[in-house]
Short mmCIF file of N, CA, C and O and ligand atoms in Angstrom, two decimals:
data_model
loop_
_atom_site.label_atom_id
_atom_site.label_comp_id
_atom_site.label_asym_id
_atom_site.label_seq_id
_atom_site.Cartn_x
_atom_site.Cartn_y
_atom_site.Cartn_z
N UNK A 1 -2.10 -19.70 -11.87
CA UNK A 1 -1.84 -18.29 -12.14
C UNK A 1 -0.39 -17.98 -11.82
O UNK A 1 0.18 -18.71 -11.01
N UNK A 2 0.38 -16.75 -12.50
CA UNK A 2 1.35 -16.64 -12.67
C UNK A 2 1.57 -15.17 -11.92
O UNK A 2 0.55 -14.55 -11.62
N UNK A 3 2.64 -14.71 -11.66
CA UNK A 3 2.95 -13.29 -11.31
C UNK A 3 4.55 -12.94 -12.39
O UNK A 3 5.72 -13.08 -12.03
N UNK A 4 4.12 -12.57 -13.47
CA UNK A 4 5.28 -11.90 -14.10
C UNK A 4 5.72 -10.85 -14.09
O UNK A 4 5.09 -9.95 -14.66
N UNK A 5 7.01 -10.57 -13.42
CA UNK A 5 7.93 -9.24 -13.53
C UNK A 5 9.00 -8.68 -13.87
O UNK A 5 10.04 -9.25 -13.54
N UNK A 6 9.07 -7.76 -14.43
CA UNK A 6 9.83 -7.68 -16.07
C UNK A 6 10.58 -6.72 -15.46
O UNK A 6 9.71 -6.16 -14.80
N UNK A 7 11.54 -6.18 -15.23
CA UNK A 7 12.31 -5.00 -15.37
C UNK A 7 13.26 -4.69 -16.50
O UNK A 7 14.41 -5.14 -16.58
N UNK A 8 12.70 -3.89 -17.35
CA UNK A 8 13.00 -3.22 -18.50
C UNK A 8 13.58 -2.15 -18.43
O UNK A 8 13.47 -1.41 -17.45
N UNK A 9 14.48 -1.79 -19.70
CA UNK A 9 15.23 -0.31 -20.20
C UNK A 9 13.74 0.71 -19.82
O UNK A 9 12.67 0.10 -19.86
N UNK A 10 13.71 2.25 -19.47
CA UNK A 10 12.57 2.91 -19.69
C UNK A 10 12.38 2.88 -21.41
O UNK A 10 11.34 2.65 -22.02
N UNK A 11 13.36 3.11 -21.83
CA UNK A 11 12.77 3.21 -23.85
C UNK A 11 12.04 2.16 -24.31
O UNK A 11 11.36 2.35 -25.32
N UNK A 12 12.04 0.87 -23.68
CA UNK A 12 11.53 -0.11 -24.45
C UNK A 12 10.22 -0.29 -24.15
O UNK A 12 9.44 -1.03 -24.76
N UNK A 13 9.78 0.96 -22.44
CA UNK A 13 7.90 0.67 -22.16
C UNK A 13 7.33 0.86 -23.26
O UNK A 13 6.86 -0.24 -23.58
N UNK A 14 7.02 1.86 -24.31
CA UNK A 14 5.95 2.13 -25.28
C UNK A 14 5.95 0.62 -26.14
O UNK A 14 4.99 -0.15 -26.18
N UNK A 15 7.17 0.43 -26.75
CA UNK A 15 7.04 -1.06 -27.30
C UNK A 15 6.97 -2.19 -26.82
O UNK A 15 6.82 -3.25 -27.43
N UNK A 16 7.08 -1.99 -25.59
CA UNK A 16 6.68 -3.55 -24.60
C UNK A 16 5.03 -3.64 -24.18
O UNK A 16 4.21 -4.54 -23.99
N UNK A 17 5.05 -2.05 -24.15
CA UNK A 17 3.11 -2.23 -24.19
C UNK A 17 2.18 -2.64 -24.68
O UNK A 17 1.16 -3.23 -24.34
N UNK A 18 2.92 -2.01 -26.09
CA UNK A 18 2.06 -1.98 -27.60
C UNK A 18 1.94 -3.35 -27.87
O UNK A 18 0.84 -3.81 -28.16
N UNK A 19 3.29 -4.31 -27.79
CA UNK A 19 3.51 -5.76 -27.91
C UNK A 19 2.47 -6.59 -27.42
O UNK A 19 1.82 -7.42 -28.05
N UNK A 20 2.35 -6.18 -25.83
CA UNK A 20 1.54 -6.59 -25.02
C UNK A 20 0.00 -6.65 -24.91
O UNK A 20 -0.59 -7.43 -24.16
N UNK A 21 -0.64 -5.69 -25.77
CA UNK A 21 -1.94 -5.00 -25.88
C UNK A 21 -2.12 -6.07 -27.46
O UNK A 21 -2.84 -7.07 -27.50
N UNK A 22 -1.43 -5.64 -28.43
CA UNK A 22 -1.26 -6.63 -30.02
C UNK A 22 -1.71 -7.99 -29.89
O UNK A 22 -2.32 -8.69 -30.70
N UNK A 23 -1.15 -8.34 -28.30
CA UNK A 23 -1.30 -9.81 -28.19
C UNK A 23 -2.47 -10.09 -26.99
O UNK A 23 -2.48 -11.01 -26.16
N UNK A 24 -2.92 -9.59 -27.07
CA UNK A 24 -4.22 -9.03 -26.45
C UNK A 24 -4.00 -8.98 -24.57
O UNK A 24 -5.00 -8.95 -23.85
N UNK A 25 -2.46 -8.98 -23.93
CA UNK A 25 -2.46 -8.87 -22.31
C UNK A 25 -2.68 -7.48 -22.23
O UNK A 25 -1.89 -6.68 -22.73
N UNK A 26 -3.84 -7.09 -21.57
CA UNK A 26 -4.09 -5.58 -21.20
C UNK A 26 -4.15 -5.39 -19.87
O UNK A 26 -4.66 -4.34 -19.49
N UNK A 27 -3.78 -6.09 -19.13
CA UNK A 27 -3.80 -5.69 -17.62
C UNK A 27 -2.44 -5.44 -17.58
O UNK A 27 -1.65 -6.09 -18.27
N UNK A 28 -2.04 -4.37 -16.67
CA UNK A 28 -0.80 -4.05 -16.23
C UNK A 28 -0.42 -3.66 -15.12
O UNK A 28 -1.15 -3.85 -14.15
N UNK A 29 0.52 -3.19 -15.01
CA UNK A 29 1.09 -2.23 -13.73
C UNK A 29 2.50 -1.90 -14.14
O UNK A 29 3.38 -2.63 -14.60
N UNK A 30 2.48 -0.49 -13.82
CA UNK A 30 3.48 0.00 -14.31
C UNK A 30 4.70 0.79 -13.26
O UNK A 30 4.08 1.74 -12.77
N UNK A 31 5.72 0.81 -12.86
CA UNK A 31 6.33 1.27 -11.88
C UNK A 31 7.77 1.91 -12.46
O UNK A 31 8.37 1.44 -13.42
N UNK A 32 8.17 2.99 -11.73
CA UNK A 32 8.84 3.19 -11.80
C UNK A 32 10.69 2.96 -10.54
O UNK A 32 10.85 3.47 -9.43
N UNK A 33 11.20 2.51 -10.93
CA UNK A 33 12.06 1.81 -9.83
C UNK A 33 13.44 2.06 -10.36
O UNK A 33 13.71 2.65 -11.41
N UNK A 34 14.65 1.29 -9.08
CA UNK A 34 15.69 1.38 -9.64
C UNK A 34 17.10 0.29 -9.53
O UNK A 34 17.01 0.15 -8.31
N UNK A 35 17.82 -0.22 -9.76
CA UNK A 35 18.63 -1.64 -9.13
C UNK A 35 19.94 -1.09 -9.98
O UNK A 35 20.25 -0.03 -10.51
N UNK A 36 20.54 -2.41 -9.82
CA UNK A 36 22.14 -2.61 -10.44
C UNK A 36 22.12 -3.77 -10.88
O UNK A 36 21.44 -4.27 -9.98
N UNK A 37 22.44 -4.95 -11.85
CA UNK A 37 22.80 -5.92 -12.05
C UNK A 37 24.06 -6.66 -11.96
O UNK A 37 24.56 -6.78 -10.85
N UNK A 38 24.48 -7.01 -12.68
CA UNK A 38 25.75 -7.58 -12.55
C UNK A 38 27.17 -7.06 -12.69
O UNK A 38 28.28 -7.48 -12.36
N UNK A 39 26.75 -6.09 -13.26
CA UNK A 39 28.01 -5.43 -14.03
C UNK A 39 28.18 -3.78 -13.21
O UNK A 39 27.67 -2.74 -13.62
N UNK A 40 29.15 -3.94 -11.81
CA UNK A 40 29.11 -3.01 -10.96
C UNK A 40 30.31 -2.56 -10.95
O UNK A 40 31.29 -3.13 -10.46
N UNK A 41 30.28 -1.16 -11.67
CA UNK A 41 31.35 -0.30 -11.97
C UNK A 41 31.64 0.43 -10.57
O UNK A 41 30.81 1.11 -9.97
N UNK A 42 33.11 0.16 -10.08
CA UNK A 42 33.45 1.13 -8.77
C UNK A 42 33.58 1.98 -9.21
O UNK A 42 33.77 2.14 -10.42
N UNK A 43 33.50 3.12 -8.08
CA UNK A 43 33.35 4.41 -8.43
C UNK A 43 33.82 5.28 -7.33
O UNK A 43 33.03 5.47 -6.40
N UNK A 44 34.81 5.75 -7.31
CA UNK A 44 35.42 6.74 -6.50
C UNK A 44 34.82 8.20 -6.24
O UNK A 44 34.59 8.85 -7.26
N UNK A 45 34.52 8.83 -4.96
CA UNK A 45 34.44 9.94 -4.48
C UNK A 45 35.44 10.68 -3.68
O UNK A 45 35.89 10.13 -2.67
N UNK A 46 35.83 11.78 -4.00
CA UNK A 46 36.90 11.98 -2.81
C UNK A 46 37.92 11.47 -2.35
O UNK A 46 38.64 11.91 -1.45
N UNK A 47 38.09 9.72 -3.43
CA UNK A 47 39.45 9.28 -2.71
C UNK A 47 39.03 8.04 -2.07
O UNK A 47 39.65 7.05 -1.68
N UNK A 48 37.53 8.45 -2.09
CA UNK A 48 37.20 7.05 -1.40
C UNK A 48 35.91 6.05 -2.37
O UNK A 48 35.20 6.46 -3.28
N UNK A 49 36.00 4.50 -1.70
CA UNK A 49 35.16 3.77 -2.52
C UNK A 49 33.91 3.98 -2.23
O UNK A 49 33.54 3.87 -1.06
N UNK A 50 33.00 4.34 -3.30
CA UNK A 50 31.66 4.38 -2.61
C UNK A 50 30.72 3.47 -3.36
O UNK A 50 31.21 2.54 -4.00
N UNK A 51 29.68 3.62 -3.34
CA UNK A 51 28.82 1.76 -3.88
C UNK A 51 28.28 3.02 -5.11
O UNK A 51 28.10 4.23 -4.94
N UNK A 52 28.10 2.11 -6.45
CA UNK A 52 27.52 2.78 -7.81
C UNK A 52 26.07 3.19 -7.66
O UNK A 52 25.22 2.66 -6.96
N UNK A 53 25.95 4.23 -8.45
CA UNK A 53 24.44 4.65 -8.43
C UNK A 53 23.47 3.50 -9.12
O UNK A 53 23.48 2.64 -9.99
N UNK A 54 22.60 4.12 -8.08
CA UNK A 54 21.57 2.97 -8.74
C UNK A 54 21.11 3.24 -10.13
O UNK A 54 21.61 4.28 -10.57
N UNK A 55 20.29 2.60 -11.00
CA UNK A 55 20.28 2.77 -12.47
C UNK A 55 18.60 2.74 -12.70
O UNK A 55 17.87 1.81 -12.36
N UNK A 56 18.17 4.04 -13.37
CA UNK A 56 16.04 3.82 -13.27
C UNK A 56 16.14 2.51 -14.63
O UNK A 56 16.81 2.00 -15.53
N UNK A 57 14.95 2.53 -13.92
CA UNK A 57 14.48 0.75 -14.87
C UNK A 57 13.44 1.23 -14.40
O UNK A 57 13.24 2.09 -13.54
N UNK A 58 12.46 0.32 -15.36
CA UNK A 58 10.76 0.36 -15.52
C UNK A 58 10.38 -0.87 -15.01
O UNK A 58 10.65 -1.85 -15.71
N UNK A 59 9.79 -1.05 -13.88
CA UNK A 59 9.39 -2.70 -13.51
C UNK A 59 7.67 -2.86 -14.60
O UNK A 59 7.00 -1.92 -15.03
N UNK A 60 7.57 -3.43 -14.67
CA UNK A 60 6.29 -4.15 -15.02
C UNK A 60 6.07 -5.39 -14.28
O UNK A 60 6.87 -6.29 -14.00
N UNK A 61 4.51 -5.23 -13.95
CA UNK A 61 3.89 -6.42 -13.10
C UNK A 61 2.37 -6.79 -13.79
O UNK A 61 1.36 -6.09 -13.89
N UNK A 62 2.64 -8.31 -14.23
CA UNK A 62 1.59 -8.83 -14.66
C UNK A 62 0.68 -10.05 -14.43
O UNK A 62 1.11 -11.06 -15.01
N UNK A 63 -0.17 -10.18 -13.91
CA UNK A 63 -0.53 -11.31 -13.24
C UNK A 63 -1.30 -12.19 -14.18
O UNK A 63 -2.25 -11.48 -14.50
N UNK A 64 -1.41 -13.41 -14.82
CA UNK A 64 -1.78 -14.00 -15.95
C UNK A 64 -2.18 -15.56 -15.72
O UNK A 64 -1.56 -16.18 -14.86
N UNK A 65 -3.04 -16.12 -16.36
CA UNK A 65 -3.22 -17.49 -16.17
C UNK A 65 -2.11 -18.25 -16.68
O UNK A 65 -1.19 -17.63 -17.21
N UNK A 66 -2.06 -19.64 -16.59
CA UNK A 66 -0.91 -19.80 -16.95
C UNK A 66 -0.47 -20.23 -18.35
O UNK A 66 0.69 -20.36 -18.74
N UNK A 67 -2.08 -20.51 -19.33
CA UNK A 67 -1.53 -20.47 -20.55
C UNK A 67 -1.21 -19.17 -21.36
O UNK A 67 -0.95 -19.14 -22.57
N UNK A 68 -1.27 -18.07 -20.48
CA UNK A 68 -0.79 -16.57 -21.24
C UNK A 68 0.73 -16.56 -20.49
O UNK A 68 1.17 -15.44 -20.24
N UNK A 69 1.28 -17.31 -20.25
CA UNK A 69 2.86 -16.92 -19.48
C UNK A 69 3.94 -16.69 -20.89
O UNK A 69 4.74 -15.77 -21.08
N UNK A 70 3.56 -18.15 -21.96
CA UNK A 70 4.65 -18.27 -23.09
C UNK A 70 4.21 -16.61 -23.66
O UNK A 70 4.81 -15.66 -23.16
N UNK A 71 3.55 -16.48 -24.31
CA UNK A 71 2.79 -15.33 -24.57
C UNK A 71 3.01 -14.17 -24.11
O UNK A 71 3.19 -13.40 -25.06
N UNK A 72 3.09 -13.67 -23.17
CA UNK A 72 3.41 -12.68 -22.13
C UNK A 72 5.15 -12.31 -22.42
O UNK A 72 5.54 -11.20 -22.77
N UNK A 73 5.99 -13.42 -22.19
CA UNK A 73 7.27 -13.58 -22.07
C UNK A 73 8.08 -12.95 -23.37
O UNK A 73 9.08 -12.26 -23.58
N UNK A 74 6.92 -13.69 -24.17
CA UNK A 74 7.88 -13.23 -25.63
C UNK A 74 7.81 -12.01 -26.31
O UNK A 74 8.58 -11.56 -27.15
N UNK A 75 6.52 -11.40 -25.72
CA UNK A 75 6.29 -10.20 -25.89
C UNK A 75 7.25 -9.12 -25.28
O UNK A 75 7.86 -8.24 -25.89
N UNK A 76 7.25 -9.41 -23.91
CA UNK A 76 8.29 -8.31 -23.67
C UNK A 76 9.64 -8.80 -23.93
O UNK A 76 10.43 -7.95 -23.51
N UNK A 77 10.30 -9.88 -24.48
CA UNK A 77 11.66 -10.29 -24.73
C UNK A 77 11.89 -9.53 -25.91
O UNK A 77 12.91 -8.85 -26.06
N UNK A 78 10.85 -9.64 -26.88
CA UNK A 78 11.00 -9.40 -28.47
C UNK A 78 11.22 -7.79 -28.85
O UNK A 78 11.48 -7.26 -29.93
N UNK A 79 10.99 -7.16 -27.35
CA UNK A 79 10.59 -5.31 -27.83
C UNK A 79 11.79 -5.14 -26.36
O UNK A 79 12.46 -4.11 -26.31
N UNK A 80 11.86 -5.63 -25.84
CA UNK A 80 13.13 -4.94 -24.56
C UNK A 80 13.61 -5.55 -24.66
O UNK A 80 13.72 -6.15 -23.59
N UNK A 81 14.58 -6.29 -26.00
CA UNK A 81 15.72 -6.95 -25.96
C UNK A 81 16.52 -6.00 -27.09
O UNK A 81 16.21 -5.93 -28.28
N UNK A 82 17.50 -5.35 -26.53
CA UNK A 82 18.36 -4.55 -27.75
C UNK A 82 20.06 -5.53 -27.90
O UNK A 82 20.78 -5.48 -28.90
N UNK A 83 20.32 -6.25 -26.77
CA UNK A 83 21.17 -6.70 -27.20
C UNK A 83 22.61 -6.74 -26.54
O UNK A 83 23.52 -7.57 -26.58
N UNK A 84 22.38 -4.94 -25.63
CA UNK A 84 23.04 -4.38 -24.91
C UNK A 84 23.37 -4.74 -23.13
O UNK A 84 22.34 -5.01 -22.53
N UNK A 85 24.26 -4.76 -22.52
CA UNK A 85 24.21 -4.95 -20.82
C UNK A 85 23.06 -4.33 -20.47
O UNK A 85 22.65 -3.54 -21.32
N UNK A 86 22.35 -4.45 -19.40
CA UNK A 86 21.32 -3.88 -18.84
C UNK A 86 19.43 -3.65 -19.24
O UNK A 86 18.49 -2.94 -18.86
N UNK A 87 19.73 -4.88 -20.33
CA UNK A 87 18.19 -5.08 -20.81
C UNK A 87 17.00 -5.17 -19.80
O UNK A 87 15.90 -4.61 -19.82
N UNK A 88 17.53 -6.06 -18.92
CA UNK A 88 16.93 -6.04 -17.69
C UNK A 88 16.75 -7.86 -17.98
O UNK A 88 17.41 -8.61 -18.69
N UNK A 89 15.56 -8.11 -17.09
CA UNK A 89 15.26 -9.41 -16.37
C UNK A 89 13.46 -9.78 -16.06
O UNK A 89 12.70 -8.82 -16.00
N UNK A 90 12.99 -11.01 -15.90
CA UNK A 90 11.92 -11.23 -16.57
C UNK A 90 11.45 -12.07 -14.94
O UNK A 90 11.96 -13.15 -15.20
N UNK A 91 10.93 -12.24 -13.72
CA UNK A 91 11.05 -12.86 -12.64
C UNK A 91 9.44 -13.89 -12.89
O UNK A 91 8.41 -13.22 -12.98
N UNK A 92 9.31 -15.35 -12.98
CA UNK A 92 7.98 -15.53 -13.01
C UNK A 92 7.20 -16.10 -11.56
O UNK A 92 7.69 -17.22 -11.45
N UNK A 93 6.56 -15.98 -10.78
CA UNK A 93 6.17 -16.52 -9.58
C UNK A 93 5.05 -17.17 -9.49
O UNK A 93 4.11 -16.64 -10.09
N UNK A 94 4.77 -18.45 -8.76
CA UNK A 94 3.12 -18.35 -8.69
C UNK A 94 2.71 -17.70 -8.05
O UNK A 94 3.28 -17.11 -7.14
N UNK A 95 1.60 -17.64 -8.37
CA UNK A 95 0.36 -16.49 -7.94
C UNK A 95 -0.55 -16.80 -7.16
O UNK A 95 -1.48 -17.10 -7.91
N UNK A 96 -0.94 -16.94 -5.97
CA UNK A 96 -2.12 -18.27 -4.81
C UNK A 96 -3.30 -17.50 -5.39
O UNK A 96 -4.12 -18.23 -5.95
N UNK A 97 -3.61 -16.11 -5.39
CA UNK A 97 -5.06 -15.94 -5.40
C UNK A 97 -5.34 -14.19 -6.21
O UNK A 97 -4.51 -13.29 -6.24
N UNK A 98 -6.18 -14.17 -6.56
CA UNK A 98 -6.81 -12.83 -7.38
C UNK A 98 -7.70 -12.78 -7.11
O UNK A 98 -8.51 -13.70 -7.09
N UNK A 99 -7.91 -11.36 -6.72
CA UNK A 99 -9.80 -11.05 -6.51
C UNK A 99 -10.22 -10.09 -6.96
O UNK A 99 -9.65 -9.02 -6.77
N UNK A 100 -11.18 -10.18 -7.61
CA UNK A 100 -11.41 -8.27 -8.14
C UNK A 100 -12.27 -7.79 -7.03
O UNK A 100 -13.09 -8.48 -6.43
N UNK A 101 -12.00 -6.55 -6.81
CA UNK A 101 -12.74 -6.05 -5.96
C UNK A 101 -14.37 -5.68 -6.09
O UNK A 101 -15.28 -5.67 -5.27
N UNK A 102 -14.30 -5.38 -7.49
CA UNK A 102 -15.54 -4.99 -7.80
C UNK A 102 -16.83 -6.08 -7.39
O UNK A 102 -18.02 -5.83 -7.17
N UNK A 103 -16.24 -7.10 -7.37
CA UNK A 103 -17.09 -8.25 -8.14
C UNK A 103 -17.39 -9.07 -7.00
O UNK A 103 -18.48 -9.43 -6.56
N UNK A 104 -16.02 -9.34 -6.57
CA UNK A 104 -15.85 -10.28 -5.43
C UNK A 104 -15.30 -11.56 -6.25
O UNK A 104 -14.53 -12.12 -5.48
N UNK A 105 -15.36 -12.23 -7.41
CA UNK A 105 -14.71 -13.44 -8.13
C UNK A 105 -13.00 -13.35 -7.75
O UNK A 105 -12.19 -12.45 -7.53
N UNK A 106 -12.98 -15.01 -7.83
CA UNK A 106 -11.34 -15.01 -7.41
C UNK A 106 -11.15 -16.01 -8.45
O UNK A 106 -12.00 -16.56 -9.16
N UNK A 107 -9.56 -16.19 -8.43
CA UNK A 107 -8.97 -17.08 -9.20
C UNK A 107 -8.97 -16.45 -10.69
O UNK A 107 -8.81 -15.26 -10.95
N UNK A 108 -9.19 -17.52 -11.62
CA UNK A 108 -8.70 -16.90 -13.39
C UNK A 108 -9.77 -16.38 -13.96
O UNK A 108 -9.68 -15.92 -15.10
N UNK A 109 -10.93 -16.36 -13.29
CA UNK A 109 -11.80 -15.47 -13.56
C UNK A 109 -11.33 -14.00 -13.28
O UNK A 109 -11.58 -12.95 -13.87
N UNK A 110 -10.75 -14.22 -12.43
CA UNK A 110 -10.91 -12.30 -11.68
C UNK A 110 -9.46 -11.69 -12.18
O UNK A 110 -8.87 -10.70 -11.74
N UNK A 111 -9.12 -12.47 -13.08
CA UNK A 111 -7.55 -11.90 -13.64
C UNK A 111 -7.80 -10.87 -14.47
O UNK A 111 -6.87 -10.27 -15.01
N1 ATP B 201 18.96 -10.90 -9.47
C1 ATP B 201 18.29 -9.75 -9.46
N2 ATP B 201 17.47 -9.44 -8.44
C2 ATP B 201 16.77 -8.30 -8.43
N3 ATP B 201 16.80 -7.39 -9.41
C3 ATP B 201 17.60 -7.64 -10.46
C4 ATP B 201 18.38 -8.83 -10.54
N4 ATP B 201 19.07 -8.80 -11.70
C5 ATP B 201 18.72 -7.67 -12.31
N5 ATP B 201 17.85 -6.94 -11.57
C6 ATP B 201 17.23 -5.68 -11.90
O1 ATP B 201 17.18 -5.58 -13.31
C7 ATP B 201 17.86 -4.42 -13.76
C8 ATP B 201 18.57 -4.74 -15.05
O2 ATP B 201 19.44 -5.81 -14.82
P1 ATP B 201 20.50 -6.17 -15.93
O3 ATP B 201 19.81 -6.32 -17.22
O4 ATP B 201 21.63 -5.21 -15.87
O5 ATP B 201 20.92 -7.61 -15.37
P2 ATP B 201 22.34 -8.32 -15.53
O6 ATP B 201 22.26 -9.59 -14.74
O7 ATP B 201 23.41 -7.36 -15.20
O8 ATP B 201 22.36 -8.70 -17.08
P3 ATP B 201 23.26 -8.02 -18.25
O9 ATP B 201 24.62 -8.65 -18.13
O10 ATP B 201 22.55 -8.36 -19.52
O11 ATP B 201 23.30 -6.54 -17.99
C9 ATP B 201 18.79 -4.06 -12.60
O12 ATP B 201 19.08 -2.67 -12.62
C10 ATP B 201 17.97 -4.46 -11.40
O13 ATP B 201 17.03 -3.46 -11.12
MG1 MG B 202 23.66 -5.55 -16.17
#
């Protein structure tokens, strides 16, 4: 099992969803958050240096077996990729364990 996390433009959630749902991943999580990447414009206050505002981004968190990872990936590459600085970034992790609560099942069952 996998832990994929996407931080996306906010414009590109509706089409990173839709992508996502088309290709049948319907589990989600959706957050709202905020970072800087690489490209850190100084920015003066008063005369003095102060650190750049942070920038909102949409995280997405998806937890998936691991033959839905290729799948998963290209979905949100193909709809939150415009082309532009600040598309965002795609993080994949393993995943040790899932449990549904309802149920009590763990592992790729309970995904
Ligand atoms: N290495 C990182 N660690 C944690 N969060 C990151 C990292 N890189 C990017 N992010 C998050 O992703 C958001 C979008 O990053 P962004 O797309 O600007 O990355 P970048 O490396 O600057 O690439 P680009 O040059 O295409 O803009 C950031 O605002 C931040 O929230
Ligand atoms: Mg950037």
């Amino acid at each position: 099992m996998k832990l994929i996390t996407a931080i996306i433009r906010e414009t590109q959630l509706d089409q990173v969803r839709q992508a996502l749902i088309d290709a049948e991943i319907t589990r989600i999580t959706v957050s709202r958050t905020s970072g800087h990447g690489q490209q850190i414009r100084e920015e003066i206050y008063r005369g003095k240096k102060v650190i750049p505002n942070l920038i909102p981004k949409i995280k997405i968190e998806i937890a998936v077996n691991d033959e839905f990872v290729d799948t998963t990936v290209k979905a949100i590459i193909n709809e939150a990729k415009t082309g532009e600085v600040g598309d965002g970034k795609i993080f994949i992790q393993p995943l040790e364990e899932c449990i549904r609560i309802r149920t009590g099942e763990k592992g790729g069952t309970a995904i």
